[in-house]
């Protein structure tokens, strides 16, 4: 769904913060080329982070602050301290002849420095970090344990790659997800301010996790100058991410501000970064995290503004709900379980790694929003492009892992990686695509037999429109279908919320509202399918019209032949009959012939009330010579008309029902009731006589013929004993026959 304000400019809009449009500087590069270049740059930064991390001194220990010192929780078997320390030892101090003794009480190696509430506490932590870092720079130093033991430790100059902790890799994974999501959106929609802001937020997230991963990977301590630089870099990247998200809420889906507020946001972000460095003023509660809280509330205000601006625009509000769900749940959860406890100097509820995992769901949520609501005017092909890209990347990454981790030769490694990706990645990809991206996508060939068969069986333009509507409903499952003025061609309305489709052979059109019962919007693929269906329909309509024209001409020929030839011969028999009995038989045959000719004329319509009066008279004449009383009731029949075929079939059903009653039941009373409206007719023939059929005698053809005629009329007929008598019930629609209803 494109939820960019139709009144706001998109392409060529000035960049946020007054910077020139970056897309205008770039040559016309294909989106996947931009994504590949951005991915390569991000991977290069990850490699740089690995190189910086492995250059840190290594003891092969995992330490946790506990009581008066540092508790050893794990010892690497190949590490320098493997022969001196075991899990459970408590280091209370470090000692060196040149540096003296350093007590370990109150020092948490894995502490995130920014959780400290004040600049003074942060500076004190940097100083403390430098004291421990000085010991790691020595060739060896002494670790004093709580039991009085003194052990000599010799740090290695570099940390093995396999010794880097899991959070180091998770942070890079989270950062890559955010960066590639933002990059992927911008690469396909470079002309929108909203996509540039989304790109900047992903960049800020990636840079924040990149810097955080370095000081998170430290074993005991890190160079305090590097820690301070990484901290400043991390906080600036965090402001970039949050400021960009705030700007995104001001620009998307409606552009609420112009250039000046964008300048103000950039200036405020720069001031926050400089204040962290220069310490011009402090903040309430927490010098580092309080501005983040302010940005969160500013985002809530911007979201409220957007919500009010989207009044009367259901598409914008649908997208806003998804954006709010993605942005405020992820950032709100991070605030509640991490930032707020840190500001209040309470125990953190989750680790920093888990907090960043919560935060990255923002980008995953917006990616699913693209899939569901076409945020940023992107459609499902966006996921297809990404899956294709990751398919190739997966082969390369698995190939590299097999070569470097397992030491397999490159040629053999390529085969292993292809097998692994084919058995693992592609099945997961197919499941994801069929579950999330391809749901609701219909194939024309699945509905083509029904479409062609139904259209060829249509009886007139009204029935054609009825069948066309039914096929569209079966394919797209819309929430609603409305009649509208016929468009010249299929088109999307409100960026795919509705699709308008011409109705073949009609001056009206159909408007389908939300596809797949509201699960998705209509897209260009749907338009292509409808255009193909219209082409097929036009051919089917031509074939149907030609068939009907041929059938009408053949009926007229048969009517002429019956009237001019057979009718003339029967009339001659009437006039030349030797006696009255033979003349009556010839007159009956002539009447039957005229009824057959009448039934062939599909252009004639007769009033139902006139037919009922005539049929009542005929039944009364048949009952004149038998002791059976007739009760005839008609309800709601004025204004209802029948075609010739309907009139003939109804007459013969009534005639057969009366004949069966007189022949098998010998009733004293016969009740015929007809109830009709503009849509249906219900006919009942009741008699009070019990059916008298000799034992073992099978029912004759009369009841079968009645049911066949009822089915031809598109209705149904039931005959059954009722009380002390027998009843025949007929129900049929008016206006269509069975052939018209075959595909209902």
XYZ file of C-alpha atoms in Angstrom:
744
model
C 0.000 0.000 0.000
C 1.355 3.340 -0.939
C 0.516 5.479 2.013
C 2.567 8.487 1.017
C 0.316 11.528 0.992
C -0.937 11.966 -2.528
C -0.794 15.721 -2.071
C 2.772 15.723 -0.845
C 5.618 15.579 -3.351
C 7.656 12.409 -3.367
C 10.259 12.345 -6.088
C 12.703 15.207 -5.952
C 11.721 16.364 -2.468
C 14.478 18.053 -0.498
C 16.420 15.794 1.799
C 15.760 15.913 5.488
C 18.043 18.327 7.215
C 18.497 20.337 4.006
C 21.047 17.949 2.521
C 20.809 17.473 -1.231
C 18.995 14.436 -2.454
C 21.537 11.635 -2.244
C 19.729 9.742 -4.966
C 20.387 12.602 -7.400
C 24.137 12.258 -6.835
C 24.142 8.566 -7.645
C 24.222 7.260 -11.191
C 21.269 5.171 -12.194
C 22.361 2.072 -10.312
C 20.090 -0.954 -10.091
C 18.636 -1.520 -6.598
C 20.272 -4.915 -6.148
C 23.648 -3.397 -7.065
C 23.177 -0.792 -4.329
C 22.183 -3.507 -1.876
C 25.226 -5.584 -2.817
C 27.517 -2.573 -2.376
C 25.925 -1.666 0.967
C 26.204 -5.274 2.142
C 29.864 -5.403 1.147
C 30.548 -2.171 3.039
C 28.779 -3.500 6.140
C 30.694 -6.786 5.950
C 33.943 -4.835 5.647
C 33.074 -2.948 8.847
C 32.282 -6.246 10.568
C 35.678 -7.574 9.492
C 37.258 -4.393 10.869
C 35.447 -4.952 14.172
C 36.773 -8.522 14.292
C 40.325 -7.288 13.654
C 40.018 -4.728 16.457
C 38.484 -7.288 18.818
C 41.149 -9.944 18.268
C 43.913 -7.406 19.032
C 42.762 -7.233 22.631
C 44.796 -9.102 25.287
C 43.411 -12.551 26.171
C 43.450 -14.545 29.386
C 40.888 -17.170 28.386
C 38.597 -16.306 31.308
C 34.982 -15.384 31.880
C 34.628 -13.160 34.943
C 31.710 -11.838 36.946
C 31.691 -9.264 39.753
C 30.876 -10.950 43.048
C 31.446 -9.776 46.610
C 35.026 -8.625 47.203
C 36.334 -9.540 43.750
C 35.861 -11.262 40.393
C 34.405 -14.766 40.224
C 35.821 -17.045 37.521
C 32.843 -18.608 35.709
C 34.670 -20.322 32.826
C 38.232 -21.057 31.742
C 39.252 -21.733 28.132
C 41.151 -24.997 27.883
C 43.699 -23.465 25.516
C 43.918 -20.134 27.307
C 46.863 -18.699 29.234
C 45.123 -19.216 32.593
C 44.058 -22.812 31.952
C 46.665 -24.284 34.333
C 46.307 -21.648 37.069
C 42.595 -20.969 37.544
C 39.453 -23.094 37.623
C 35.768 -22.058 37.590
C 34.747 -20.913 41.040
C 37.982 -19.156 41.957
C 37.567 -15.620 43.306
C 40.172 -13.038 42.299
C 40.310 -10.278 44.915
C 43.266 -8.260 43.580
C 45.905 -7.914 40.889
C 49.526 -7.222 41.722
C 52.569 -6.100 39.735
C 55.956 -4.801 40.931
C 55.661 -1.693 38.766
C 51.940 -1.038 39.221
C 51.414 -2.200 42.774
C 48.255 -3.857 44.042
C 44.808 -3.234 42.497
C 41.744 -4.446 44.393
C 38.996 -5.967 42.210
C 36.040 -5.214 44.492
C 33.203 -3.349 42.729
C 34.536 -3.817 39.208
C 32.167 -5.407 36.643
C 34.151 -6.302 33.487
C 31.120 -6.519 31.184
C 29.485 -3.303 32.387
C 27.941 -1.041 29.739
C 29.493 2.312 30.734
C 26.450 4.309 29.646
C 24.233 2.700 32.289
C 26.038 4.865 34.854
C 23.730 7.749 35.683
C 26.149 10.703 35.664
C 29.087 11.969 33.699
C 31.177 11.809 36.891
C 30.420 8.122 37.389
C 31.189 7.490 33.727
C 34.570 9.215 34.012
C 35.337 7.265 37.178
C 34.569 4.058 35.336
C 36.940 5.025 32.515
C 39.662 5.655 35.070
C 39.014 2.287 36.714
C 39.034 0.609 33.282
C 42.448 2.156 32.611
C 43.862 0.716 35.853
C 42.953 -2.844 34.872
C 44.030 -2.219 31.284
C 47.512 -1.312 32.542
C 47.905 -4.808 34.058
C 46.888 -6.449 30.790
C 49.713 -4.562 29.055
C 52.322 -6.247 31.236
C 54.033 -9.467 30.111
C 52.685 -11.084 33.278
C 51.088 -10.102 36.583
C 49.916 -11.806 39.748
C 46.298 -12.652 40.583
C 45.543 -12.854 44.319
C 42.720 -15.223 45.306
C 40.447 -15.053 48.335
C 42.119 -18.190 49.773
C 45.493 -16.421 49.869
C 46.887 -18.048 46.725
C 48.938 -15.957 44.273
C 48.960 -17.046 40.641
C 51.059 -15.649 37.804
C 49.085 -14.833 34.635
C 50.612 -13.973 31.246
C 48.049 -12.476 28.838
C 48.359 -13.285 25.178
C 48.683 -10.307 22.865
C 45.674 -11.332 20.722
C 42.295 -12.974 21.239
C 41.413 -15.954 18.985
C 38.411 -15.400 16.748
C 36.680 -18.456 18.211
C 37.028 -16.920 21.678
C 34.951 -13.851 20.828
C 31.734 -14.055 22.850
C 28.345 -14.825 21.310
C 26.971 -11.296 22.012
C 29.711 -9.887 19.753
C 28.298 -11.802 16.785
C 24.669 -11.226 17.771
C 25.198 -7.471 17.837
C 26.552 -7.566 14.297
C 23.650 -9.753 13.205
C 21.125 -7.317 14.701
C 22.910 -4.377 13.120
C 22.983 -6.045 9.700
C 19.245 -6.730 9.883
C 18.503 -3.057 10.582
C 20.967 -1.730 8.001
C 19.907 -4.069 5.193
C 16.206 -3.441 5.845
C 16.711 0.314 5.615
C 19.020 -0.050 2.635
C 16.600 -2.355 0.837
C 13.688 0.059 1.243
C 15.718 3.081 0.121
C 17.308 1.266 -2.846
C 13.884 0.670 -4.402
C 12.339 4.026 -3.411
C 15.189 6.557 -3.505
C 12.982 9.560 -4.183
C 11.044 9.641 -0.911
C 12.155 11.552 2.205
C 10.603 8.814 4.344
C 12.821 6.114 2.837
C 15.942 8.233 3.363
C 15.004 8.661 7.005
C 14.433 4.923 7.299
C 17.858 4.323 5.725
C 19.489 6.694 8.248
C 17.774 4.969 11.150
C 19.067 1.578 9.962
C 22.545 3.074 9.550
C 22.422 4.517 13.059
C 21.329 1.160 14.486
C 24.133 -0.648 12.652
C 26.814 1.804 13.797
C 25.528 1.692 17.378
C 25.693 -2.106 17.512
C 29.056 -2.084 15.711
C 30.694 0.108 18.355
C 28.865 -1.625 21.189
C 30.081 -5.038 20.067
C 33.710 -3.980 20.541
C 33.598 -2.952 24.160
C 31.072 -5.698 24.896
C 33.644 -8.272 23.749
C 36.276 -7.231 26.293
C 37.338 -9.961 28.656
C 38.592 -7.894 31.621
C 39.247 -4.393 30.366
C 39.837 -2.374 27.230
C 41.936 0.679 26.412
C 40.039 3.535 28.143
C 40.755 5.942 25.281
C 39.269 3.447 22.827
C 36.347 2.825 25.200
C 35.635 6.561 25.441
C 35.804 6.957 21.652
C 33.550 3.942 21.099
C 31.116 5.284 23.698
C 30.891 8.660 21.984
C 30.483 6.963 18.617
C 27.799 4.653 20.006
C 25.795 7.478 21.521
C 25.994 9.575 18.363
C 24.806 6.593 16.292
C 21.954 6.042 18.760
C 20.876 9.680 18.391
C 21.040 9.262 14.606
C 18.763 6.222 14.752
C 16.210 7.763 17.139
C 16.250 11.156 15.441
C 15.666 9.525 12.057
C 12.754 7.519 13.436
C 11.309 10.708 14.903
C 11.670 12.380 11.516
C 10.071 9.351 9.872
C 6.996 9.784 12.061
C 6.846 13.422 10.952
C 7.112 12.559 7.249
C 5.204 9.296 6.900
C 2.540 8.542 5.810
C 1.707 12.271 5.540
C 4.365 14.923 5.397
C 3.572 17.032 8.453
C 6.590 19.365 8.407
C 8.756 21.159 5.888
C 12.455 21.932 5.768
C 12.919 24.056 8.936
C 11.920 21.329 11.471
C 14.296 18.946 9.714
C 17.114 21.426 10.269
C 16.122 21.734 13.904
C 16.238 17.955 14.395
C 19.740 17.786 12.919
C 20.959 20.665 15.063
C 19.470 19.161 18.225
C 21.130 15.815 17.493
C 24.496 17.535 17.007
C 24.044 19.481 20.246
C 23.289 16.261 22.154
C 26.433 14.597 20.813
C 28.597 17.640 21.655
C 27.107 17.863 25.131
C 28.052 14.234 25.786
C 31.607 15.151 24.852
C 31.920 18.608 26.417
C 29.618 18.086 29.466
C 28.005 21.535 29.209
C 25.010 20.512 31.312
C 23.599 17.437 32.967
C 20.152 15.875 32.630
C 17.641 14.828 35.291
C 17.743 11.182 36.376
C 20.355 10.095 33.830
C 22.842 12.103 31.789
C 22.923 9.591 28.934
C 19.458 8.000 28.799
C 17.177 10.908 29.683
C 17.456 12.430 26.141
C 16.436 9.026 24.781
C 13.319 9.145 26.948
C 12.558 12.635 25.616
C 12.912 11.386 22.036
C 10.504 8.552 22.779
C 7.832 10.949 24.044
C 8.482 13.257 21.075
C 7.824 10.246 18.861
C 4.543 9.608 20.675
C 3.501 13.222 20.005
C 4.477 12.922 16.329
C 2.518 9.684 16.056
C -0.536 11.357 17.617
C -0.198 14.181 15.119
C -0.027 11.704 12.263
C -3.074 9.854 13.614
C -5.115 13.043 13.681
C -3.925 13.983 10.197
C -5.022 10.550 8.914
C -8.623 11.124 9.978
C -10.894 9.944 7.185
C -8.011 8.085 5.466
C -8.421 4.398 6.381
C -5.370 3.293 4.404
C -3.081 5.697 6.227
C -4.510 4.626 9.555
C -4.069 0.942 8.752
C -0.400 1.558 7.969
C 0.007 3.766 11.037
C -1.320 1.006 13.268
C 1.339 -1.325 11.917
C 4.073 1.299 12.211
C 3.065 2.148 15.775
C 3.012 -1.545 16.613
C 6.523 -1.977 15.204
C 8.113 1.232 16.477
C 6.554 1.734 19.891
C 6.416 -1.877 21.025
C 10.100 -2.448 20.211
C 11.380 0.845 21.583
C 8.860 0.870 24.434
C 9.912 -2.608 25.527
C 13.562 -1.549 25.465
C 12.724 1.499 27.587
C 10.718 -0.428 30.159
C 13.117 -3.319 30.711
C 16.467 -1.585 30.210
C 16.614 2.208 29.991
C 14.092 3.070 32.721
C 15.669 0.711 35.314
C 19.069 2.165 34.417
C 17.758 5.717 34.888
C 16.266 4.784 38.253
C 19.457 2.947 39.272
C 17.565 -0.335 39.572
C 18.562 -3.828 38.566
C 18.369 -4.259 34.787
C 15.578 -6.680 33.864
C 17.340 -8.079 30.793
C 20.827 -8.089 29.343
C 21.978 -5.530 26.841
C 22.010 -8.205 24.132
C 18.373 -9.056 24.767
C 17.480 -5.348 24.748
C 19.079 -4.888 21.320
C 17.224 -8.004 20.143
C 13.958 -6.358 21.196
C 14.926 -3.157 19.390
C 15.705 -4.877 16.074
C 12.132 -6.189 15.926
C 11.286 -2.646 14.847
C 12.888 -3.299 11.469
C 11.498 -6.810 11.181
C 8.039 -5.410 11.926
C 8.348 -2.727 9.275
C 9.572 -5.344 6.801
C 6.408 -7.357 7.454
C 4.472 -4.099 7.112
C 5.836 -3.820 3.582
C 4.573 -7.332 2.953
C 1.122 -6.702 4.435
C 0.429 -3.012 3.766
C 3.000 -2.134 1.084
C 4.627 0.509 3.264
C 6.756 2.982 1.284
C 4.831 1.885 -1.842
C 6.711 -1.423 -1.969
C 4.982 -4.628 -3.004
C 5.631 -8.319 -2.470
C 8.321 -8.422 -5.140
C 10.472 -6.588 -2.561
C 10.634 -9.822 -0.553
C 11.324 -11.801 -3.705
C 14.329 -9.628 -4.499
C 15.670 -10.044 -0.993
C 15.191 -13.806 -0.965
C 17.047 -14.043 -4.271
C 19.877 -11.922 -2.856
C 20.146 -13.952 0.353
C 20.079 -17.187 -1.634
C 23.351 -16.274 -3.329
C 24.787 -14.806 -0.134
C 23.933 -17.961 1.810
C 25.963 -20.109 -0.587
C 28.992 -17.810 -0.257
C 28.811 -17.629 3.547
C 28.403 -21.380 3.997
C 31.219 -21.960 1.514
C 33.531 -19.626 3.463
C 32.560 -21.221 6.782
C 33.274 -24.728 5.480
C 36.695 -23.661 4.176
C 37.899 -21.691 7.213
C 36.244 -23.602 10.046
C 36.555 -27.179 8.838
C 39.610 -26.771 6.608
C 38.009 -28.470 3.581
C 39.444 -27.758 0.148
C 37.588 -24.957 -1.707
C 36.297 -27.217 -4.519
C 34.823 -29.743 -2.099
C 33.606 -26.953 0.154
C 31.535 -25.481 -2.674
C 29.687 -28.769 -3.098
C 29.061 -29.033 0.645
C 27.753 -25.465 0.797
C 25.421 -25.971 -2.170
C 24.006 -29.129 -0.568
C 23.596 -27.420 2.813
C 21.872 -24.388 1.323
C 19.690 -26.551 -0.907
C 18.548 -28.736 1.999
C 18.225 -26.019 4.637
C 17.974 -22.507 3.219
C 15.758 -23.097 0.211
C 13.142 -25.220 2.052
C 12.942 -22.532 4.747
C 12.760 -19.865 2.041
C 9.953 -21.710 0.260
C 8.026 -22.110 3.515
C 8.420 -18.435 4.332
C 7.413 -17.335 0.857
C 4.360 -19.586 0.702
C 3.298 -18.630 4.242
C 3.876 -14.882 4.277
C 4.607 -13.527 0.819
C 2.599 -15.683 -1.563
C -0.534 -16.053 0.528
C -3.548 -14.972 -1.389
C -1.809 -14.892 -4.770
C -4.011 -16.678 -7.277
C -3.061 -18.327 -10.538
C -5.266 -17.696 -13.567
C -4.960 -21.283 -14.758
C -6.609 -22.469 -11.520
C -9.820 -20.629 -12.446
C -9.701 -20.695 -16.248
C -11.894 -23.815 -16.726
C -14.609 -22.401 -14.463
C -14.367 -18.991 -16.120
C -14.656 -20.271 -19.696
C -17.284 -22.903 -18.914
C -19.447 -20.478 -16.984
C -19.239 -17.726 -19.575
C -20.064 -20.081 -22.443
C -23.131 -21.256 -20.504
C -24.314 -17.701 -19.761
C -27.815 -16.842 -20.950
C -27.803 -13.171 -21.801
C -25.912 -10.123 -20.608
C -27.431 -10.134 -17.110
C -26.370 -13.722 -16.554
C -22.924 -12.921 -17.996
C -22.499 -10.126 -15.426
C -23.698 -12.452 -12.672
C -21.168 -15.141 -13.612
C -18.353 -12.602 -14.050
C -18.985 -11.273 -10.545
C -18.998 -14.803 -9.137
C -15.661 -15.665 -10.774
C -14.036 -12.492 -9.401
C -15.322 -13.322 -5.932
C -13.925 -16.850 -6.128
C -10.515 -15.604 -7.234
C -9.950 -12.567 -5.020
C -12.310 -13.189 -2.039
C -12.961 -9.458 -1.526
C -14.544 -8.060 1.592
C -17.191 -6.343 -0.532
C -18.258 -6.017 -4.171
C -20.054 -2.891 -5.414
C -21.565 -1.781 -8.710
C -19.917 1.354 -10.103
C -19.687 3.203 -13.386
C -17.760 1.043 -15.817
C -14.045 1.974 -16.036
C -12.389 1.876 -19.433
C -9.888 -0.684 -18.121
C -9.126 -2.439 -14.797
C -7.580 0.029 -12.352
C -6.493 0.329 -8.722
C -8.115 2.860 -6.415
C -6.557 4.212 -3.206
C -3.253 2.501 -3.957
C -4.797 -0.964 -4.121
C -7.430 -0.862 -1.397
C -10.023 -1.241 -4.156
C -9.917 -2.530 -7.710
C -12.435 -1.476 -10.351
C -13.152 -3.925 -13.160
C -15.333 -3.573 -16.290
C -18.210 -6.018 -16.713
C -18.223 -7.548 -20.200
C -21.276 -6.561 -22.228
C -22.448 -4.013 -19.644
C -22.213 -0.280 -19.071
C -21.506 -0.941 -15.394
C -18.395 -2.035 -13.544
C -17.538 -3.861 -10.338
C -15.472 -2.489 -7.469
C -13.754 -5.089 -5.291
C -12.789 -3.957 -1.797
C -9.663 -5.489 -0.179
C -8.442 -8.820 -1.508
C -8.354 -12.123 0.368
C -10.952 -11.035 2.934
C -8.887 -7.994 3.863
C -5.559 -9.828 4.207
C -3.888 -7.915 1.376
C -4.320 -5.106 -1.113
C -4.652 -5.388 -4.858
C -1.509 -5.020 -6.937
C -0.266 -4.889 -10.486
C -0.257 -8.670 -10.705
C -3.986 -8.669 -10.011
C -4.525 -6.121 -12.783
C -2.598 -8.310 -15.222
C -4.728 -11.302 -14.253
C -7.986 -9.386 -14.739
C -6.833 -8.074 -18.127
C -6.113 -11.663 -19.213
C -9.527 -12.729 -17.918
C -11.209 -9.948 -19.875
C -9.466 -11.093 -23.039
C -10.683 -14.653 -22.454
C -14.157 -13.342 -21.642
C -14.356 -11.339 -24.841
C -13.549 -14.458 -26.844
C -16.061 -16.486 -24.833
C -18.709 -13.797 -25.351
C -18.128 -13.848 -29.095
C -18.443 -17.642 -29.118
C -21.577 -17.507 -26.960
C -23.156 -14.799 -29.112
C -22.436 -16.767 -32.276
C -23.852 -19.909 -30.691
C -27.013 -18.150 -29.559
C -27.478 -16.500 -32.938
C -27.165 -19.903 -34.596
C -29.557 -21.464 -32.094
C -32.124 -18.696 -32.624
C -31.934 -19.073 -36.384
C -32.333 -22.840 -36.089
C -35.344 -22.434 -33.788
C -36.963 -20.032 -36.241
C -36.419 -22.520 -39.055
C -37.941 -25.334 -36.982
C -40.873 -23.091 -36.014
C -41.483 -22.217 -39.662
C -41.293 -25.848 -40.748
C -43.609 -27.003 -37.961
C -46.093 -24.207 -38.635
C -46.078 -24.333 -42.424
C -45.747 -28.095 -42.910
C -46.835 -30.122 -39.878
C -49.395 -27.510 -38.780
C -50.963 -27.369 -42.239
C -51.224 -31.180 -42.382
C -52.864 -31.345 -38.918
C -55.319 -28.614 -39.917
C -56.155 -30.650 -43.012
C -56.836 -33.657 -40.772
C -59.194 -31.548 -38.636
C -61.105 -30.301 -41.654
C -61.241 -33.683 -43.363
C -61.920 -35.867 -40.305
C -64.602 -38.540 -41.015
C -66.174 -38.088 -37.587
C -66.066 -35.816 -34.539
C -63.868 -38.201 -32.540
C -61.109 -38.108 -35.126
C -61.504 -34.345 -35.411
C -61.006 -33.929 -31.630
C -57.832 -36.006 -31.775
C -56.496 -33.893 -34.630
C -57.371 -30.672 -32.766
C -55.491 -31.973 -29.652
C -52.437 -32.748 -31.778
C -52.668 -29.306 -33.358
C -52.819 -27.656 -29.887
C -49.766 -29.669 -28.737
C -47.923 -28.568 -31.861
C -48.788 -24.928 -31.235
C -47.526 -25.270 -27.615
C -44.249 -26.744 -28.862
C -43.860 -23.889 -31.349
C -44.675 -21.426 -28.563
C -42.005 -23.003 -26.296
C -39.367 -22.520 -28.994
C -39.953 -18.766 -29.100
C -37.544 -17.370 -26.450
C -38.590 -13.793 -27.083
C -42.169 -14.229 -25.864
C -43.106 -13.544 -22.228
C -46.502 -14.140 -20.667
C -48.040 -12.971 -17.408
C -48.022 -15.593 -14.703
C -51.491 -14.534 -13.561
C -52.896 -15.164 -17.058
C -51.236 -18.571 -17.152
C -52.662 -19.522 -13.758
C -56.173 -18.521 -14.826
C -55.864 -20.657 -17.956
C -54.427 -23.623 -16.031
C -57.202 -23.358 -13.423
C -59.790 -23.501 -16.182
C -58.126 -26.568 -17.719
C -57.988 -28.400 -14.359
C -61.650 -27.573 -13.658
C -62.584 -29.055 -17.053
C -60.670 -32.242 -16.206
C -62.401 -32.522 -12.807
C -65.868 -31.903 -14.314
C -66.605 -35.605 -14.673
C -65.063 -36.819 -11.333
C -66.235 -36.273 -7.710
C -63.220 -34.159 -6.748
C -63.490 -30.606 -5.398
C -60.813 -28.112 -6.586
C -59.447 -25.321 -4.350
C -57.217 -22.893 -6.258
C -55.187 -20.217 -4.383
C -52.844 -17.579 -5.842
C -50.693 -15.252 -3.695
C -48.454 -12.364 -4.738
C -48.409 -13.134 -8.456
C -49.415 -9.809 -10.134
C -46.671 -8.357 -12.320
C -44.670 -11.607 -12.557
C -43.949 -12.832 -16.079
C -42.656 -16.100 -17.511
C -40.784 -17.027 -20.627
C -42.416 -19.509 -22.983
C -40.340 -22.457 -21.785
C -41.171 -21.776 -18.133
C -44.873 -21.499 -18.911
C -44.953 -24.802 -20.836
C -42.967 -26.712 -18.173
C -45.143 -25.406 -15.340
C -48.319 -26.275 -17.226
C -47.120 -29.828 -17.829
C -45.985 -30.276 -14.200
C -49.459 -29.231 -12.982
C -51.077 -31.457 -15.583
C -48.978 -34.462 -14.529
C -49.537 -33.843 -10.788
C -53.310 -33.714 -11.331
C -53.204 -36.839 -13.531
C -51.258 -38.784 -10.878
C -53.701 -37.725 -8.153
C -56.736 -38.766 -10.176
C -55.189 -42.012 -11.362
C -53.551 -43.277 -8.152
C -55.263 -41.530 -5.209
C -58.886 -40.800 -6.281
C -59.083 -37.795 -3.910
C -62.242 -36.043 -2.822
C -60.419 -32.728 -2.579
C -57.566 -31.203 -4.606
C -55.786 -28.030 -3.383
C -53.425 -26.121 -5.700
C -51.546 -23.122 -4.242
C -49.210 -20.775 -6.173
C -47.073 -18.173 -4.321
C -44.729 -15.898 -6.247
C -42.657 -12.754 -5.989
C -40.135 -11.152 -8.323
C -37.484 -13.764 -7.508
C -39.137 -17.153 -6.982
C -42.276 -19.241 -7.446
C -43.586 -21.911 -5.070
C -46.295 -24.325 -6.196
C -48.053 -26.976 -4.094
C -50.519 -29.644 -5.249
C -52.221 -31.419 -2.312
C -54.808 -34.184 -2.434
C -56.550 -36.017 0.415
C -56.477 -39.450 -1.164
C -53.985 -42.198 -0.301
C -51.926 -43.465 -3.210
C -53.216 -46.832 -4.412
C -50.441 -48.612 -6.285
C -50.518 -52.417 -6.698
C -47.881 -54.239 -4.663
C -44.558 -54.490 -6.504
C -45.473 -51.884 -9.115
C -42.696 -49.368 -9.661
C -43.379 -45.636 -10.029
C -44.020 -44.588 -13.619
C -42.265 -41.929 -15.709
C -44.617 -39.131 -14.640
C -42.829 -38.223 -11.389
C -39.424 -38.484 -13.077
C -40.567 -36.187 -15.882
C -41.867 -33.629 -13.375
C -38.535 -33.578 -11.544
C -36.654 -33.234 -14.826
C -38.787 -30.264 -15.856
C -38.282 -28.670 -12.415
C -34.517 -29.052 -12.734
C -34.667 -27.499 -16.199
C -36.377 -24.513 -14.599
C -33.541 -24.253 -12.058
C -35.753 -25.469 -9.218
C -36.565 -28.615 -7.288
C -39.608 -30.855 -6.890
C -40.551 -33.073 -3.945
C -43.425 -35.567 -3.817
C -44.333 -37.339 -0.587
C -47.197 -38.617 1.520
C -48.477 -36.079 4.006
C -50.990 -37.023 6.688
C -53.877 -38.834 5.011
C -52.983 -37.474 1.590
C -50.193 -36.715 -0.840
C -48.320 -33.500 -1.731
C -46.206 -32.325 -4.668
C -44.035 -29.235 -3.941
C -42.225 -27.201 -6.562
C -39.801 -24.332 -5.868
C -38.101 -22.469 -8.698
C -36.332 -19.148 -9.308
C -37.786 -16.676 -11.746
C -35.560 -15.234 -14.435
C -33.069 -18.080 -14.933
C -33.154 -21.727 -15.941
C -31.010 -24.615 -14.821
C -28.480 -24.013 -17.594
C -27.964 -20.517 -16.229
C -27.356 -21.796 -12.741
C -24.934 -24.645 -13.430
C -21.985 -22.732 -12.004
C -23.723 -21.217 -8.981
